[in-house]
């Protein structure tokens, strides 16, 4: 057994929190679960919260964050996976109070481990990661509700410059929707258009409370990462029998809405929790994602690849709201 590099969060007795890259002995992983050589991970907002010892996410320290990992099995005591198999781990308690994927080696309970679709590289799997699974699940819910294909529909996305926002643009436009990207970063509009947005608009006017009970119908479908007044305004501007997916709280966890969008326009509000879905469903979503080509042009517009050593600085920037696109972590 040898040492490996791992991002670790420490909390001192006086409550000081530090997030650093350090060498860890393999024996600390114990002997339970699938032993995986991790090749790629990605940064999520939950990892940033974990790196700051947010008690709603992580309570046991020292701790390795990372809710996403892609790697190759070295050993599986359960016999489910063979050495050399390519696998993915995302969500459940991985990277929360169970050591996660921002590391070179991890162990994960076998019931959290999913075979990586053959046509998907480990790097592309982690470009999608939890944000991709989240958007794929949201689109799946919308399609089931609408009982129809959604091509040609107008689809609004908030927090469009973030990881979930970028992937929502890619996947909604791949489904044939006309995407309206709402973003506070006008300088990134050309990139959002490269990803597939038909229209980019400043998010500012959508973040403030609006007195009107309903707003002019401006889209039928949407994906909200912000919560608070942004979600309320999105609902108010949704056309008849439309649907908005709520997945995040980058602006606020509060929701003080009126019922008019629901009772006068038949609008639906759909929730998404990517972490706790059954593994068989996640496997289906990974297979759907594997069918969507990630061209070099799209990767250039969305992905920044970093090393494990750069992770602490990037997580701290994410906490300050400076997250942008998808950060892919190459662990070795
Ligand atoms: N439900 C689930 O399963 C699930 C899964 C993954 C993520 N999430 C949640 O989804 C949200 C987005 O995740 P992410 O990975 O895309 O995060 P991210 O990369 O940090 O992006 C968040 C984006 O939201 C906008 N934003 C952030 N703070 C804001 C503020 N105070 N006011 C207005 N806009 C703000 C910014 O976009 P613009 O500047 O372009 O407006 C930012 O780029 C998070 O809340 C995350 O926890 C949920």
Short mmCIF file of C-alpha atoms and ligand atoms in Angstrom, two decimals:
data_model
loop_
_atom_site.label_atom_id
_atom_site.label_comp_id
_atom_site.label_asym_id
_atom_site.label_seq_id
_atom_site.Cartn_x
_atom_site.Cartn_y
_atom_site.Cartn_z
CA UNK A 1 0.00 0.00 0.00
CA UNK A 2 1.31 3.44 -0.86
CA UNK A 3 0.39 7.03 -0.17
CA UNK A 4 -1.72 9.08 -2.58
CA UNK A 5 -2.65 12.76 -2.99
CA UNK A 6 -5.97 13.91 -1.68
CA UNK A 7 -7.74 17.20 -0.99
CA UNK A 8 -8.51 17.31 2.72
CA UNK A 9 -10.57 19.65 4.86
CA UNK A 10 -9.44 20.11 8.47
CA UNK A 11 -11.28 21.85 11.29
CA UNK A 12 -9.25 22.78 14.36
CA UNK A 13 -10.59 22.72 17.92
CA UNK A 14 -11.12 26.49 17.79
CA UNK A 15 -13.23 26.05 14.62
CA UNK A 16 -10.64 27.21 12.05
CA UNK A 17 -11.16 25.48 8.71
CA UNK A 18 -8.45 24.77 6.13
CA UNK A 19 -8.63 22.97 2.78
CA UNK A 20 -5.30 21.60 1.52
CA UNK A 21 -3.74 18.99 -0.75
CA UNK A 22 -1.85 16.34 1.23
CA UNK A 23 -0.44 12.83 1.12
CA UNK A 24 -2.69 10.22 2.67
CA UNK A 25 -1.87 6.61 3.56
CA UNK A 26 -3.99 4.08 1.65
CA UNK A 27 -4.67 2.23 4.93
CA UNK A 28 -6.90 5.18 6.01
CA UNK A 29 -9.46 4.06 3.39
CA UNK A 30 -10.17 0.82 5.29
CA UNK A 31 -11.11 -2.37 3.46
CA UNK A 32 -14.84 -1.89 2.77
CA UNK A 33 -16.32 -0.82 -0.55
CA UNK A 34 -15.00 -0.70 -4.10
CA UNK A 35 -11.37 0.47 -4.30
CA UNK A 36 -11.13 2.91 -7.22
CA UNK A 37 -8.17 4.68 -8.84
CA UNK A 38 -9.72 8.07 -9.54
CA UNK A 39 -8.71 9.75 -12.82
CA UNK A 40 -11.17 12.65 -13.03
CA UNK A 41 -13.54 14.57 -10.77
CA UNK A 42 -15.33 17.92 -11.11
CA UNK A 43 -16.14 20.84 -8.82
CA UNK A 44 -19.67 21.35 -7.50
CA UNK A 45 -21.14 24.02 -5.24
CA UNK A 46 -21.70 21.30 -2.61
CA UNK A 47 -17.93 20.60 -2.65
CA UNK A 48 -17.31 24.28 -1.96
CA UNK A 49 -19.69 24.12 1.01
CA UNK A 50 -17.97 20.94 2.23
CA UNK A 51 -14.55 22.62 1.92
CA UNK A 52 -15.82 25.36 4.23
CA UNK A 53 -17.07 22.75 6.76
CA UNK A 54 -20.70 23.80 6.21
CA UNK A 55 -22.49 21.62 8.79
CA UNK A 56 -25.39 20.96 6.41
CA UNK A 57 -22.93 19.11 4.15
CA UNK A 58 -19.94 17.76 6.14
CA UNK A 59 -19.45 17.20 9.86
CA UNK A 60 -16.57 14.68 10.16
CA UNK A 61 -13.00 15.92 9.79
CA UNK A 62 -10.44 15.53 8.34
CA UNK A 63 -12.54 14.99 5.25
CA UNK A 64 -12.06 14.55 1.49
CA UNK A 65 -14.75 16.44 -0.47
CA UNK A 66 -15.88 15.63 -4.03
CA UNK A 67 -19.39 14.41 -4.87
CA UNK A 68 -18.24 13.18 -8.32
CA UNK A 69 -15.55 10.68 -9.35
CA UNK A 70 -14.63 8.72 -12.48
CA UNK A 71 -12.03 6.00 -12.30
CA UNK A 72 -10.90 2.41 -12.71
CA UNK A 73 -11.67 -0.36 -10.24
CA UNK A 74 -8.65 -1.85 -8.50
CA UNK A 75 -10.53 -4.20 -6.18
CA UNK A 76 -14.14 -4.98 -5.29
CA UNK A 77 -14.57 -7.29 -2.28
CA UNK A 78 -18.26 -7.82 -3.26
CA UNK A 79 -17.29 -9.30 -6.65
CA UNK A 80 -19.73 -6.98 -8.50
CA UNK A 81 -16.99 -5.17 -10.43
CA UNK A 82 -13.80 -6.58 -11.95
CA UNK A 83 -10.40 -4.94 -11.64
CA UNK A 84 -9.92 -2.66 -14.66
CA UNK A 85 -13.63 -1.76 -15.07
CA UNK A 86 -14.37 1.95 -15.70
CA UNK A 87 -16.81 3.31 -13.13
CA UNK A 88 -18.58 6.49 -11.99
CA UNK A 89 -19.65 7.59 -8.50
CA UNK A 90 -21.96 10.58 -7.91
CA UNK A 91 -24.16 11.76 -5.08
CA UNK A 92 -25.61 9.81 -2.14
CA UNK A 93 -23.28 10.60 0.80
CA UNK A 94 -20.15 10.51 -1.39
CA UNK A 95 -18.00 13.59 -0.61
CA UNK A 96 -20.33 14.70 2.18
CA UNK A 97 -19.55 12.60 5.27
CA UNK A 98 -18.08 9.74 3.23
CA UNK A 99 -14.64 10.56 1.72
CA UNK A 100 -15.27 11.72 -1.85
CA UNK A 101 -13.72 12.07 -5.28
CA UNK A 102 -11.21 14.96 -5.03
CA UNK A 103 -8.42 12.44 -4.58
CA UNK A 104 -6.31 9.89 -6.47
CA UNK A 105 -7.81 6.86 -4.72
CA UNK A 106 -11.19 6.31 -3.04
CA UNK A 107 -13.43 3.60 -1.70
CA UNK A 108 -17.19 3.76 -2.31
CA UNK A 109 -20.03 1.45 -1.24
CA UNK A 110 -20.81 -0.89 -4.14
CA UNK A 111 -24.44 0.30 -4.28
CA UNK A 112 -23.21 3.81 -5.22
CA UNK A 113 -20.94 2.66 -8.07
CA UNK A 114 -22.16 2.72 -11.68
CA UNK A 115 -20.46 1.27 -14.74
CA UNK A 116 -19.33 4.05 -17.12
CA UNK A 117 -21.12 3.78 -20.53
CA UNK A 118 -18.70 2.40 -23.12
CA UNK A 119 -18.97 5.40 -25.45
CA UNK A 120 -18.25 7.93 -22.67
CA UNK A 121 -14.64 8.79 -21.74
CA UNK A 122 -13.91 9.26 -18.03
CA UNK A 123 -13.08 12.92 -18.71
CA UNK A 124 -16.37 13.58 -20.57
CA UNK A 125 -18.28 11.76 -17.81
CA UNK A 126 -16.89 14.24 -15.31
CA UNK A 127 -17.60 17.21 -17.59
CA UNK A 128 -21.21 16.12 -17.18
CA UNK A 129 -20.92 14.89 -13.55
CA UNK A 130 -23.62 15.90 -11.07
CA UNK A 131 -24.62 19.03 -13.08
CA UNK A 132 -25.26 16.85 -16.15
CA UNK A 133 -27.22 14.25 -14.16
CA UNK A 134 -29.27 17.07 -12.59
CA UNK A 135 -30.20 18.63 -15.92
CA UNK A 136 -30.87 15.24 -17.55
CA UNK A 137 -33.23 14.37 -14.69
CA UNK A 138 -35.00 17.74 -14.96
CA UNK A 139 -35.50 17.30 -18.72
CA UNK A 140 -36.73 13.76 -18.15
CA UNK A 141 -39.35 15.08 -15.67
CA UNK A 142 -40.45 17.80 -18.10
CA UNK A 143 -40.78 15.32 -20.98
CA UNK A 144 -42.82 12.90 -18.84
CA UNK A 145 -45.11 15.73 -17.73
CA UNK A 146 -45.55 17.13 -21.23
CA UNK A 147 -46.04 13.61 -22.67
CA UNK A 148 -44.38 14.88 -25.84
CA UNK A 149 -41.09 15.90 -27.36
CA UNK A 150 -40.15 19.43 -26.39
CA UNK A 151 -38.41 20.55 -29.58
CA UNK A 152 -39.42 24.02 -30.66
CA UNK A 153 -40.34 25.09 -27.10
CA UNK A 154 -38.90 28.26 -25.55
CA UNK A 155 -36.72 27.28 -22.56
CA UNK A 156 -35.36 29.77 -20.00
CA UNK A 157 -32.27 29.09 -17.84
CA UNK A 158 -31.06 31.10 -14.82
CA UNK A 159 -27.49 31.13 -13.49
CA UNK A 160 -26.63 30.37 -17.10
CA UNK A 161 -22.87 30.92 -16.70
CA UNK A 162 -22.59 28.29 -13.94
CA UNK A 163 -21.93 24.58 -14.39
CA UNK A 164 -25.59 23.55 -14.19
CA UNK A 165 -26.61 26.54 -16.35
CA UNK A 166 -24.05 25.68 -19.07
CA UNK A 167 -25.15 22.05 -19.19
CA UNK A 168 -28.83 23.06 -19.21
CA UNK A 169 -28.10 25.21 -22.30
CA UNK A 170 -26.33 22.30 -24.02
CA UNK A 171 -28.97 19.66 -23.20
CA UNK A 172 -32.08 21.82 -23.75
CA UNK A 173 -30.78 23.06 -27.12
CA UNK A 174 -29.85 19.44 -28.02
CA UNK A 175 -33.52 18.59 -27.32
CA UNK A 176 -34.46 21.18 -29.93
CA UNK A 177 -35.54 23.99 -27.58
CA UNK A 178 -35.01 27.69 -28.23
CA UNK A 179 -32.91 28.60 -25.17
CA UNK A 180 -33.05 31.96 -23.38
CA UNK A 181 -30.01 32.27 -21.07
CA UNK A 182 -30.35 34.66 -18.11
CA UNK A 183 -26.94 35.63 -16.75
CA UNK A 184 -25.36 38.41 -14.73
CA UNK A 185 -22.18 38.14 -16.83
CA UNK A 186 -22.71 39.95 -20.15
CA UNK A 187 -19.08 39.31 -21.12
CA UNK A 188 -19.90 35.59 -21.32
CA UNK A 189 -22.87 35.91 -23.73
CA UNK A 190 -20.76 34.89 -26.78
CA UNK A 191 -19.75 31.68 -24.93
CA UNK A 192 -23.34 30.95 -23.90
CA UNK A 193 -24.33 31.30 -27.57
CA UNK A 194 -21.55 28.85 -28.54
CA UNK A 195 -23.13 26.35 -26.12
CA UNK A 196 -26.51 26.70 -27.85
CA UNK A 197 -28.34 29.72 -26.35
CA UNK A 198 -30.51 31.53 -28.92
CA UNK A 199 -30.88 34.61 -26.73
CA UNK A 200 -28.95 35.99 -23.72
CA UNK A 201 -30.51 38.46 -21.30
CA UNK A 202 -29.29 40.19 -18.11
CA UNK A 203 -30.62 38.39 -15.05
CA UNK A 204 -30.82 41.60 -12.96
CA UNK A 205 -34.46 42.47 -13.73
CA UNK A 206 -35.51 38.91 -12.83
CA UNK A 207 -33.88 38.93 -9.38
CA UNK A 208 -36.08 41.64 -7.78
CA UNK A 209 -39.63 41.13 -6.40
CA UNK A 210 -42.31 42.15 -8.97
CA UNK A 211 -45.65 43.57 -7.80
CA UNK A 212 -47.69 42.11 -10.67
CA UNK A 213 -49.43 38.81 -9.90
CA UNK A 214 -48.50 37.50 -13.37
CA UNK A 215 -46.00 38.67 -16.00
CA UNK A 216 -46.21 38.58 -19.80
CA UNK A 217 -45.81 34.92 -20.87
CA UNK A 218 -42.25 34.68 -22.18
CA UNK A 219 -41.43 30.94 -22.22
CA UNK A 220 -43.12 27.60 -21.58
CA UNK A 221 -40.27 25.65 -20.01
CA UNK A 222 -37.32 26.48 -17.80
CA UNK A 223 -34.57 25.47 -15.42
CA UNK A 224 -33.88 27.57 -12.31
CA UNK A 225 -30.64 27.37 -10.30
CA UNK A 226 -31.22 30.49 -8.18
CA UNK A 227 -34.39 30.10 -6.08
CA UNK A 228 -35.95 33.12 -4.29
CA UNK A 229 -37.45 35.93 -6.39
CA UNK A 230 -35.78 34.60 -9.55
CA UNK A 231 -37.86 31.42 -9.35
CA UNK A 232 -41.02 33.37 -8.44
CA UNK A 233 -40.57 35.65 -11.48
CA UNK A 234 -39.82 32.72 -13.80
CA UNK A 235 -43.09 31.07 -12.73
CA UNK A 236 -45.03 34.32 -13.24
CA UNK A 237 -43.72 34.62 -16.83
CA UNK A 238 -44.37 30.98 -17.81
CA UNK A 239 -47.00 30.36 -20.49
CA UNK A 240 -50.04 28.04 -20.21
CA UNK A 241 -49.34 24.42 -19.16
CA UNK A 242 -45.63 25.17 -18.95
CA UNK A 243 -43.16 23.85 -16.35
CA UNK A 244 -40.17 25.18 -14.43
CA UNK A 245 -37.59 22.90 -12.80
CA UNK A 246 -36.13 24.13 -9.51
CA UNK A 247 -32.70 22.71 -8.74
CA UNK A 248 -30.73 25.32 -6.83
CA UNK A 249 -30.54 28.14 -4.32
CA UNK A 250 -27.58 30.23 -5.54
CA UNK A 251 -29.67 33.36 -4.82
CA UNK A 252 -31.96 32.22 -1.99
CA UNK A 253 -33.54 29.15 -0.39
CA UNK A 254 -36.79 31.09 0.16
CA UNK A 255 -39.84 30.88 -2.06
CA UNK A 256 -42.62 33.42 -1.49
CA UNK A 257 -44.83 32.90 -4.51
CA UNK A 258 -48.52 33.44 -5.31
CA UNK A 259 -50.65 30.66 -6.76
CA UNK A 260 -51.76 32.50 -9.96
CA UNK A 261 -49.26 30.78 -12.30
CA UNK A 262 -50.60 27.43 -11.05
CA UNK A 263 -54.34 28.15 -11.04
CA UNK A 264 -54.66 30.57 -13.98
CA UNK A 265 -52.01 29.15 -16.34
CA UNK A 266 -51.71 25.53 -15.18
CA UNK A 267 -47.96 25.96 -14.66
CA UNK A 268 -46.05 23.15 -12.90
CA UNK A 269 -43.11 23.52 -10.53
CA UNK A 270 -40.85 20.45 -10.65
CA UNK A 271 -38.13 19.59 -8.15
CA UNK A 272 -34.87 17.78 -8.82
CA UNK A 273 -32.65 15.96 -6.33
CA UNK A 274 -29.86 14.30 -8.28
CA UNK A 275 -28.05 12.80 -5.27
CA UNK A 276 -30.54 10.24 -3.98
CA UNK A 277 -31.91 8.74 -7.21
CA UNK A 278 -31.81 4.93 -7.54
CA UNK A 279 -28.58 3.72 -9.16
CA UNK A 280 -30.51 2.08 -12.05
CA UNK A 281 -32.07 5.46 -12.92
CA UNK A 282 -28.69 7.22 -12.72
CA UNK A 283 -27.31 4.55 -15.05
CA UNK A 284 -30.06 5.33 -17.59
CA UNK A 285 -29.32 9.06 -17.32
CA UNK A 286 -25.56 8.42 -17.85
CA UNK A 287 -26.45 6.45 -20.98
CA UNK A 288 -28.59 9.34 -22.26
CA UNK A 289 -25.75 11.78 -21.58
CA UNK A 290 -23.30 9.49 -23.42
CA UNK A 291 -25.39 10.00 -26.57
CA UNK A 292 -24.97 13.79 -26.56
CA UNK A 293 -21.76 14.72 -28.38
CA UNK A 294 -19.49 17.11 -26.49
CA UNK A 295 -17.64 18.81 -29.34
CA UNK A 296 -14.26 20.48 -28.84
CA UNK A 297 -15.96 23.83 -29.51
CA UNK A 298 -18.42 23.20 -26.66
CA UNK A 299 -15.62 22.03 -24.34
CA UNK A 300 -13.54 25.12 -25.15
CA UNK A 301 -16.52 27.33 -24.24
CA UNK A 302 -17.40 25.52 -21.00
CA UNK A 303 -14.57 23.52 -19.42
CA UNK A 304 -11.53 24.51 -17.41
CA UNK A 305 -9.26 21.59 -16.53
CA UNK A 306 -7.30 21.90 -13.29
CA UNK A 307 -5.06 19.69 -11.12
CA UNK A 308 -5.80 18.50 -7.57
CA UNK A 309 -3.32 21.11 -6.29
CA UNK A 310 -5.51 23.92 -7.73
CA UNK A 311 -8.73 22.62 -6.13
CA UNK A 312 -8.60 24.56 -2.79
CA UNK A 313 -8.28 27.95 -4.60
CA UNK A 314 -11.06 27.10 -7.06
CA UNK A 315 -13.42 25.95 -4.27
CA UNK A 316 -12.80 29.17 -2.39
CA UNK A 317 -13.57 31.22 -5.56
CA UNK A 318 -16.80 29.23 -6.01
CA UNK A 319 -17.87 30.19 -2.49
CA UNK A 320 -17.43 33.86 -3.46
CA UNK A 321 -19.83 33.38 -6.42
CA UNK A 322 -16.96 33.42 -8.94
CA UNK A 323 -17.80 29.96 -10.35
CA UNK A 324 -17.91 29.80 -14.15
CA UNK A 325 -18.68 26.86 -16.43
CA UNK A 326 -17.60 23.35 -15.48
CA UNK A 327 -14.30 22.80 -13.68
CA UNK A 328 -12.87 19.39 -14.57
CA UNK A 329 -10.28 18.02 -12.13
CA UNK A 330 -7.57 15.73 -13.58
CA UNK A 331 -6.36 13.89 -10.51
CA UNK A 332 -3.23 12.17 -11.90
N1 LIG B 1 -30.80 19.72 -6.92
C1 LIG B 1 -29.69 19.12 -7.29
O1 LIG B 1 -29.59 17.90 -7.40
C2 LIG B 1 -28.50 19.98 -7.62
C3 LIG B 1 -27.41 19.44 -8.34
C4 LIG B 1 -26.36 20.31 -8.70
C5 LIG B 1 -26.40 21.65 -8.30
N2 LIG B 1 -27.45 22.11 -7.57
C6 LIG B 1 -27.53 23.52 -7.16
O2 LIG B 1 -27.66 24.32 -8.34
C7 LIG B 1 -27.11 25.62 -8.12
C8 LIG B 1 -26.13 25.95 -9.23
O3 LIG B 1 -25.04 25.04 -9.19
P1 LIG B 1 -23.76 25.28 -10.13
O4 LIG B 1 -22.87 24.10 -9.94
O5 LIG B 1 -24.18 25.67 -11.49
O6 LIG B 1 -23.10 26.56 -9.40
P2 LIG B 1 -22.10 27.63 -10.03
O7 LIG B 1 -21.27 27.01 -11.09
O8 LIG B 1 -21.45 28.28 -8.86
O9 LIG B 1 -23.08 28.67 -10.77
C9 LIG B 1 -24.08 29.40 -10.13
C10 LIG B 1 -24.48 30.58 -11.02
O10 LIG B 1 -25.60 31.23 -10.42
C11 LIG B 1 -25.49 32.65 -10.60
N3 LIG B 1 -25.40 33.25 -9.26
C12 LIG B 1 -24.62 32.85 -8.23
N4 LIG B 1 -24.83 33.62 -7.15
C13 LIG B 1 -25.80 34.50 -7.49
C14 LIG B 1 -26.47 35.55 -6.80
N5 LIG B 1 -26.21 35.84 -5.54
N6 LIG B 1 -27.39 36.25 -7.47
C15 LIG B 1 -27.68 35.96 -8.76
N7 LIG B 1 -27.08 34.98 -9.46
C16 LIG B 1 -26.16 34.26 -8.83
C17 LIG B 1 -24.25 32.90 -11.42
O11 LIG B 1 -24.65 32.85 -12.79
P3 LIG B 1 -24.89 34.16 -13.72
O12 LIG B 1 -23.83 35.14 -13.35
O13 LIG B 1 -24.74 33.62 -15.10
O14 LIG B 1 -26.26 34.67 -13.45
C18 LIG B 1 -23.40 31.65 -11.16
O15 LIG B 1 -22.53 31.37 -12.21
C19 LIG B 1 -26.47 25.56 -6.71
O16 LIG B 1 -27.37 26.13 -5.79
C20 LIG B 1 -26.29 24.08 -6.47
O17 LIG B 1 -26.29 23.76 -5.09
C21 LIG B 1 -28.49 21.29 -7.23
#
